Amino acid sequence: MAAPPPPAYALIATDLDGTLLRGDDTVSERTRAALGRAAAAGARHLVVTGRPAPRVRPLLAALGGGGLAVCGQGAQLYDAAADRLLWSVTLDRETAETALGKIEAEVGEVYAAVDQDGVDGLTLIEPGYRMPHPTLPAVRVERRDELWRAPISKVLLRHPGLSDDELAAAARGVVGSLATVTMSGPGTVELQPRGITKATGLALAAEHLGVRREDALAFGDMPNDIPMFRWAARGVAMANAHPELKAVADEVTTSNEDDGIAVVLERVFP
């Protein structure tokens, strides 16, 4: 008896916010069914997100996922079944403070937050910083130096006057080789360890799973997904995606609110 043919894609990499998740942090039944059909065909689903591991854990549990997840923009490879980090990289305090100083010298005062490293790391926010996603928990500190009380995976920035695109462009212009600057959602400009992107985390996860990049299908909505699209065989942007991501996508599907992932998976895994 002949062996069944391999799946069209062996790995389905999805961003969370604005992509897999609807605005209320849920996954539609249609998308769940499409992911289930892909899994039945032999494909693996991998969450690749800017959220740190502690903010991903409950979502993976709700999805019934006990596998791997790429978190923190690629700075963390999280094993949900064991609730541990298989790999992580941190942004050291001196680098973070130097980068912030350069950015503020260019654009004036910014408001900062950090994601601590580890499976129980907190999100700390300094005075003036407003969380762009109200459902994500955060702990407010009184002074900026309290942000560095434990190792961090990234710094999040907001500016009182500049748009996200303007702040990201200014930060890239002055940070140089200190850190990687990315934009992962409305109100979310980030500094992460130099050279770390969703692509580096996805490549590490794929190696761990024994999957080739030629067999990877990626979904996303923001500029931080560009490296992931360039790494995967095919990149699909949501209708609600940032123009920079749409410009490099192989395909644009419907929005996250209109089951954009399911629309593609139903075609790929009929």
mmCIF file of C-alpha atoms in Angstrom:
data_model
loop_
_atom_site.group_PDB
_atom_site.id
_atom_site.type_symbol
_atom_site.label_atom_id
_atom_site.label_comp_id
_atom_site.label_asym_id
_atom_site.label_seq_id
_atom_site.Cartn_x
_atom_site.Cartn_y
_atom_site.Cartn_z
ATOM 1 C CA MET A 1 0.000 0.000 0.000
ATOM 2 C CA ALA A 2 1.447 3.361 -1.022
ATOM 3 C CA ALA A 3 2.293 5.856 1.712
ATOM 4 C CA PRO A 4 0.027 8.918 1.885
ATOM 5 C CA PRO A 5 1.418 12.022 0.194
ATOM 6 C CA PRO A 6 3.123 14.577 2.462
ATOM 7 C CA PRO A 7 1.067 17.624 3.488
ATOM 8 C CA ALA A 8 1.133 20.658 1.232
ATOM 9 C CA TYR A 9 2.899 22.476 4.068
ATOM 10 C CA ALA A 10 4.411 20.691 7.035
ATOM 11 C CA LEU A 11 4.532 23.806 9.204
ATOM 12 C CA ILE A 12 1.917 26.548 9.633
ATOM 13 C CA ALA A 13 3.377 29.552 11.475
ATOM 14 C CA THR A 14 0.852 32.099 12.732
ATOM 15 C CA ASP A 15 1.194 35.391 14.487
ATOM 16 C CA LEU A 16 -1.374 35.967 17.254
ATOM 17 C CA ASP A 17 -2.666 39.544 17.560
ATOM 18 C CA GLY A 18 -4.351 40.781 14.402
ATOM 19 C CA THR A 19 -3.814 37.406 12.731
ATOM 20 C CA LEU A 20 -4.931 34.236 14.514
ATOM 21 C CA LEU A 21 -6.784 36.103 17.262
ATOM 22 C CA ARG A 22 -9.865 38.207 16.797
ATOM 23 C CA GLY A 23 -10.089 41.522 18.620
ATOM 24 C CA ASP A 24 -11.529 39.820 21.705
ATOM 25 C CA ASP A 25 -8.525 37.448 21.978
ATOM 26 C CA THR A 26 -10.495 34.430 20.743
ATOM 27 C CA VAL A 27 -10.023 32.058 17.815
ATOM 28 C CA SER A 28 -13.086 31.434 15.648
ATOM 29 C CA GLU A 29 -14.554 27.957 15.348
ATOM 30 C CA ARG A 30 -13.974 28.060 11.599
ATOM 31 C CA THR A 31 -10.256 28.762 12.093
ATOM 32 C CA ARG A 32 -10.001 26.056 14.758
ATOM 33 C CA ALA A 33 -11.575 23.594 12.345
ATOM 34 C CA ALA A 34 -9.207 24.585 9.538
ATOM 35 C CA LEU A 35 -6.172 24.153 11.791
ATOM 36 C CA GLY A 36 -7.538 20.795 12.879
ATOM 37 C CA ARG A 37 -7.910 19.701 9.263
ATOM 38 C CA ALA A 38 -4.319 20.744 8.565
ATOM 39 C CA ALA A 39 -3.126 18.826 11.631
ATOM 40 C CA ALA A 40 -5.023 15.730 10.463
ATOM 41 C CA ALA A 41 -3.109 16.023 7.181
ATOM 42 C CA GLY A 42 0.189 16.001 9.094
ATOM 43 C CA ALA A 43 0.985 19.726 9.377
ATOM 44 C CA ARG A 44 2.266 21.279 12.603
ATOM 45 C CA HIS A 45 0.870 24.586 13.877
ATOM 46 C CA LEU A 46 3.392 26.928 15.483
ATOM 47 C CA VAL A 47 2.515 30.217 17.168
ATOM 48 C CA VAL A 48 5.137 32.894 16.407
ATOM 49 C CA THR A 49 4.390 36.019 18.398
ATOM 50 C CA GLY A 50 5.782 39.144 19.976
ATOM 51 C CA ARG A 51 4.051 38.256 23.231
ATOM 52 C CA PRO A 52 6.349 36.829 25.924
ATOM 53 C CA ALA A 53 5.882 33.237 27.057
ATOM 54 C CA PRO A 54 3.776 34.039 30.164
ATOM 55 C CA ARG A 55 1.260 35.933 27.991
ATOM 56 C CA VAL A 56 1.088 33.040 25.514
ATOM 57 C CA ARG A 57 0.603 30.166 27.956
ATOM 58 C CA PRO A 58 -3.176 30.611 28.530
ATOM 59 C CA LEU A 59 -3.846 31.063 24.800
ATOM 60 C CA LEU A 60 -2.015 27.863 23.931
ATOM 61 C CA ALA A 61 -3.979 26.041 26.616
ATOM 62 C CA ALA A 62 -7.235 27.330 25.132
ATOM 63 C CA LEU A 63 -6.132 26.089 21.705
ATOM 64 C CA GLY A 64 -5.297 22.694 23.142
ATOM 65 C CA GLY A 65 -1.677 23.240 22.230
ATOM 66 C CA GLY A 66 1.054 21.491 24.152
ATOM 67 C CA GLY A 67 3.874 21.994 21.693
ATOM 68 C CA LEU A 68 6.348 24.721 20.893
ATOM 69 C CA ALA A 69 5.798 28.454 20.509
ATOM 70 C CA VAL A 70 8.151 31.199 19.382
ATOM 71 C CA CYS A 71 7.659 34.125 21.767
ATOM 72 C CA GLY A 72 9.105 37.576 22.430
ATOM 73 C CA GLN A 73 9.733 38.347 18.732
ATOM 74 C CA GLY A 74 11.978 35.293 18.477
ATOM 75 C CA ALA A 75 13.844 35.799 21.750
ATOM 76 C CA GLN A 76 12.181 32.773 23.365
ATOM 77 C CA LEU A 77 11.461 29.204 22.257
ATOM 78 C CA TYR A 78 8.795 27.976 24.648
ATOM 79 C CA ASP A 79 7.829 24.364 25.341
ATOM 80 C CA ALA A 80 4.218 24.636 26.496
ATOM 81 C CA ALA A 81 3.914 20.994 27.566
ATOM 82 C CA ALA A 82 6.858 21.298 29.958
ATOM 83 C CA ASP A 83 6.228 25.000 30.699
ATOM 84 C CA ARG A 84 9.870 25.873 30.153
ATOM 85 C CA LEU A 85 12.039 27.847 27.794
ATOM 86 C CA LEU A 86 14.173 25.692 25.536
ATOM 87 C CA TRP A 87 16.103 28.772 24.450
ATOM 88 C CA SER A 88 16.087 32.468 25.280
ATOM 89 C CA VAL A 89 18.221 35.553 24.783
ATOM 90 C CA THR A 90 18.097 38.758 26.816
ATOM 91 C CA LEU A 91 18.745 42.441 26.198
ATOM 92 C CA ASP A 92 21.234 43.680 28.750
ATOM 93 C CA ARG A 93 20.536 46.785 30.829
ATOM 94 C CA GLU A 94 23.456 48.863 29.568
ATOM 95 C CA THR A 95 22.463 48.316 25.954
ATOM 96 C CA ALA A 96 18.808 49.094 26.668
ATOM 97 C CA GLU A 97 19.614 52.300 28.556
ATOM 98 C CA THR A 98 22.074 53.464 25.891
ATOM 99 C CA ALA A 99 19.551 52.830 23.128
ATOM 100 C CA LEU A 100 16.804 54.664 25.024
ATOM 101 C CA GLY A 101 19.147 57.605 25.589
ATOM 102 C CA LYS A 102 19.929 57.857 21.877
ATOM 103 C CA ILE A 103 16.247 57.685 20.945
ATOM 104 C CA GLU A 104 15.244 60.364 23.462
ATOM 105 C CA ALA A 105 18.071 62.599 22.287
ATOM 106 C CA GLU A 106 16.523 62.370 18.811
ATOM 107 C CA VAL A 107 12.757 62.551 19.484
ATOM 108 C CA GLY A 108 12.347 63.751 23.072
ATOM 109 C CA GLU A 109 10.852 61.838 25.972
ATOM 110 C CA VAL A 110 9.442 58.378 25.317
ATOM 111 C CA TYR A 111 7.554 56.074 27.653
ATOM 112 C CA ALA A 112 8.983 52.602 28.159
ATOM 113 C CA ALA A 113 7.947 49.150 29.295
ATOM 114 C CA VAL A 114 9.795 45.832 29.423
ATOM 115 C CA ASP A 115 9.016 42.152 29.200
ATOM 116 C CA GLN A 116 11.034 40.189 31.709
ATOM 117 C CA ASP A 117 12.672 36.956 30.637
ATOM 118 C CA GLY A 118 11.434 33.578 31.901
ATOM 119 C CA VAL A 119 8.164 31.646 31.999
ATOM 120 C CA ASP A 120 6.978 33.748 34.938
ATOM 121 C CA GLY A 121 8.394 37.078 33.778
ATOM 122 C CA LEU A 122 6.317 40.216 34.293
ATOM 123 C CA THR A 123 5.561 43.123 31.985
ATOM 124 C CA LEU A 124 6.679 46.292 33.778
ATOM 125 C CA ILE A 125 5.558 49.765 32.678
ATOM 126 C CA GLU A 126 6.965 53.129 33.752
ATOM 127 C CA PRO A 127 4.842 56.216 34.496
ATOM 128 C CA GLY A 128 3.205 57.527 31.319
ATOM 129 C CA TYR A 129 3.281 54.234 29.444
ATOM 130 C CA ARG A 130 -0.140 52.959 28.350
ATOM 131 C CA MET A 131 -0.597 49.309 27.396
ATOM 132 C CA PRO A 132 -1.801 49.102 23.780
ATOM 133 C CA HIS A 133 -3.622 45.831 24.499
ATOM 134 C CA PRO A 134 -5.845 46.244 27.583
ATOM 135 C CA THR A 135 -6.217 42.501 28.211
ATOM 136 C CA LEU A 136 -2.487 42.006 28.799
ATOM 137 C CA PRO A 137 -1.483 42.309 32.476
ATOM 138 C CA ALA A 138 1.244 44.733 33.496
ATOM 139 C CA VAL A 139 2.845 46.003 36.697
ATOM 140 C CA ARG A 140 3.464 49.733 37.011
ATOM 141 C CA VAL A 141 6.759 50.887 38.544
ATOM 142 C CA GLU A 142 7.584 54.313 39.945
ATOM 143 C CA ARG A 143 10.918 54.922 38.204
ATOM 144 C CA ARG A 144 12.575 53.802 34.973
ATOM 145 C CA ASP A 145 15.481 52.164 36.768
ATOM 146 C CA GLU A 146 13.021 49.680 38.277
ATOM 147 C CA LEU A 147 12.433 48.295 34.785
ATOM 148 C CA TRP A 148 15.828 46.606 34.941
ATOM 149 C CA ARG A 149 15.407 44.729 38.232
ATOM 150 C CA ALA A 150 15.460 41.375 36.398
ATOM 151 C CA PRO A 151 16.721 40.216 32.976
ATOM 152 C CA ILE A 152 14.506 41.372 30.092
ATOM 153 C CA SER A 153 13.774 40.071 26.604
ATOM 154 C CA LYS A 154 12.759 43.425 25.083
ATOM 155 C CA VAL A 155 11.812 47.070 25.625
ATOM 156 C CA LEU A 156 8.495 48.518 24.421
ATOM 157 C CA LEU A 157 8.273 52.203 23.488
ATOM 158 C CA ARG A 158 5.565 54.807 23.020
ATOM 159 C CA HIS A 159 5.852 58.491 22.111
ATOM 160 C CA PRO A 160 3.279 61.127 23.075
ATOM 161 C CA GLY A 161 3.258 62.722 19.630
ATOM 162 C CA LEU A 162 4.890 60.555 16.967
ATOM 163 C CA SER A 163 3.104 57.804 15.093
ATOM 164 C CA ASP A 164 4.362 54.241 15.373
ATOM 165 C CA ASP A 165 5.949 54.459 11.930
ATOM 166 C CA GLU A 166 7.683 57.738 12.781
ATOM 167 C CA LEU A 167 8.980 56.450 16.112
ATOM 168 C CA ALA A 168 10.209 53.189 14.583
ATOM 169 C CA ALA A 169 12.009 55.023 11.773
ATOM 170 C CA ALA A 170 13.658 57.463 14.191
ATOM 171 C CA ALA A 171 14.728 54.652 16.501
ATOM 172 C CA ARG A 172 16.257 52.664 13.653
ATOM 173 C CA GLY A 173 18.164 55.745 12.579
ATOM 174 C CA VAL A 174 19.943 56.235 15.904
ATOM 175 C CA VAL A 175 20.112 52.817 17.581
ATOM 176 C CA GLY A 176 22.485 51.397 14.968
ATOM 177 C CA SER A 177 23.946 48.035 15.975
ATOM 178 C CA LEU A 178 22.796 48.213 19.590
ATOM 179 C CA ALA A 179 19.451 46.467 19.124
ATOM 180 C CA THR A 180 16.844 45.411 16.593
ATOM 181 C CA VAL A 181 13.929 47.841 16.248
ATOM 182 C CA THR A 182 10.563 46.480 15.187
ATOM 183 C CA MET A 183 6.873 47.387 15.149
ATOM 184 C CA SER A 184 4.497 44.625 16.134
ATOM 185 C CA GLY A 185 1.129 46.323 16.479
ATOM 186 C CA PRO A 186 -0.653 49.610 17.126
ATOM 187 C CA GLY A 187 1.254 51.439 19.847
ATOM 188 C CA THR A 188 3.973 48.806 19.936
ATOM 189 C CA VAL A 189 7.488 49.810 18.864
ATOM 190 C CA GLU A 190 10.073 47.502 20.381
ATOM 191 C CA LEU A 191 13.794 47.096 21.012
ATOM 192 C CA GLN A 192 15.034 43.514 21.109
ATOM 193 C CA PRO A 193 18.455 41.872 21.136
ATOM 194 C CA ARG A 194 20.433 42.662 18.012
ATOM 195 C CA GLY A 195 19.836 40.141 15.239
ATOM 196 C CA ILE A 196 16.853 38.523 16.931
ATOM 197 C CA THR A 197 13.672 38.392 14.833
ATOM 198 C CA LYS A 198 10.703 36.106 14.350
ATOM 199 C CA ALA A 199 12.713 34.436 11.588
ATOM 200 C CA THR A 200 15.556 33.434 13.907
ATOM 201 C CA GLY A 201 13.083 31.958 16.385
ATOM 202 C CA LEU A 202 11.083 30.226 13.654
ATOM 203 C CA ALA A 203 14.226 28.725 12.137
ATOM 204 C CA LEU A 204 15.253 27.366 15.533
ATOM 205 C CA ALA A 205 11.803 25.876 16.116
ATOM 206 C CA ALA A 206 11.711 24.338 12.636
ATOM 207 C CA GLU A 207 15.093 22.723 13.216
ATOM 208 C CA HIS A 208 13.816 21.345 16.523
ATOM 209 C CA LEU A 209 10.750 19.914 14.754
ATOM 210 C CA GLY A 210 12.708 18.607 11.763
ATOM 211 C CA VAL A 211 10.839 20.800 9.261
ATOM 212 C CA ARG A 212 12.407 22.585 6.271
ATOM 213 C CA ARG A 213 11.761 26.225 5.463
ATOM 214 C CA GLU A 214 10.546 25.081 2.032
ATOM 215 C CA ASP A 215 7.602 23.446 3.826
ATOM 216 C CA ALA A 216 6.564 26.440 5.950
ATOM 217 C CA LEU A 217 3.483 28.628 5.451
ATOM 218 C CA ALA A 218 3.383 31.850 7.501
ATOM 219 C CA PHE A 219 0.558 34.246 8.411
ATOM 220 C CA GLY A 220 0.983 37.748 9.864
ATOM 221 C CA ASP A 221 -0.168 41.350 9.963
ATOM 222 C CA MET A 222 2.662 43.696 11.016
ATOM 223 C CA PRO A 223 6.210 44.676 9.971
ATOM 224 C CA ASN A 224 7.687 42.392 12.648
ATOM 225 C CA ASP A 225 6.398 39.505 10.499
ATOM 226 C CA ILE A 226 8.519 40.522 7.485
ATOM 227 C CA PRO A 227 11.554 38.400 8.494
ATOM 228 C CA MET A 228 9.239 35.408 9.036
ATOM 229 C CA PHE A 229 7.735 35.870 5.557
ATOM 230 C CA ARG A 230 11.189 36.041 4.018
ATOM 231 C CA TRP A 231 12.191 32.833 5.787
ATOM 232 C CA ALA A 232 9.084 30.753 4.997
ATOM 233 C CA ALA A 233 8.186 29.305 1.625
ATOM 234 C CA ARG A 234 4.997 31.382 1.491
ATOM 235 C CA GLY A 235 3.836 34.415 3.470
ATOM 236 C CA VAL A 236 0.168 35.372 3.737
ATOM 237 C CA ALA A 237 -0.794 38.830 5.025
ATOM 238 C CA MET A 238 -4.164 39.580 6.555
ATOM 239 C CA ALA A 239 -6.430 42.190 4.929
ATOM 240 C CA ASN A 240 -5.873 44.321 8.044
ATOM 241 C CA ALA A 241 -2.070 44.056 7.697
ATOM 242 C CA HIS A 242 0.363 46.962 7.668
ATOM 243 C CA PRO A 243 1.258 48.107 4.108
ATOM 244 C CA GLU A 244 4.921 47.155 4.628
ATOM 245 C CA LEU A 245 3.956 43.530 5.207
ATOM 246 C CA LYS A 246 1.484 43.425 2.334
ATOM 247 C CA ALA A 247 4.269 44.649 0.052
ATOM 248 C CA VAL A 248 6.377 41.529 0.688
ATOM 249 C CA ALA A 249 3.530 38.989 1.046
ATOM 250 C CA ASP A 250 2.888 36.268 -1.507
ATOM 251 C CA GLU A 251 -0.836 36.593 -0.867
ATOM 252 C CA VAL A 252 -3.319 38.780 1.018
ATOM 253 C CA THR A 253 -6.252 37.002 2.629
ATOM 254 C CA THR A 254 -9.297 38.350 4.467
ATOM 255 C CA SER A 255 -8.963 39.980 7.893
ATOM 256 C CA ASN A 256 -8.455 38.308 11.253
ATOM 257 C CA GLU A 257 -12.099 39.082 12.033
ATOM 258 C CA ASP A 258 -13.167 37.348 8.797
ATOM 259 C CA ASP A 259 -11.309 34.047 9.255
ATOM 260 C CA GLY A 260 -8.421 34.961 6.973
ATOM 261 C CA ILE A 261 -6.299 32.008 8.085
ATOM 262 C CA ALA A 262 -9.171 29.573 7.548
ATOM 263 C CA VAL A 263 -9.833 30.927 4.055
ATOM 264 C CA VAL A 264 -6.322 29.910 2.999
ATOM 265 C CA LEU A 265 -6.087 26.638 4.937
ATOM 266 C CA GLU A 266 -9.403 25.430 3.553
ATOM 267 C CA ARG A 267 -7.928 25.819 0.080
ATOM 268 C CA VAL A 268 -4.542 24.289 0.917
ATOM 269 C CA PHE A 269 -5.996 21.406 2.964
ATOM 270 C CA PRO A 270 -9.375 20.723 1.284
#
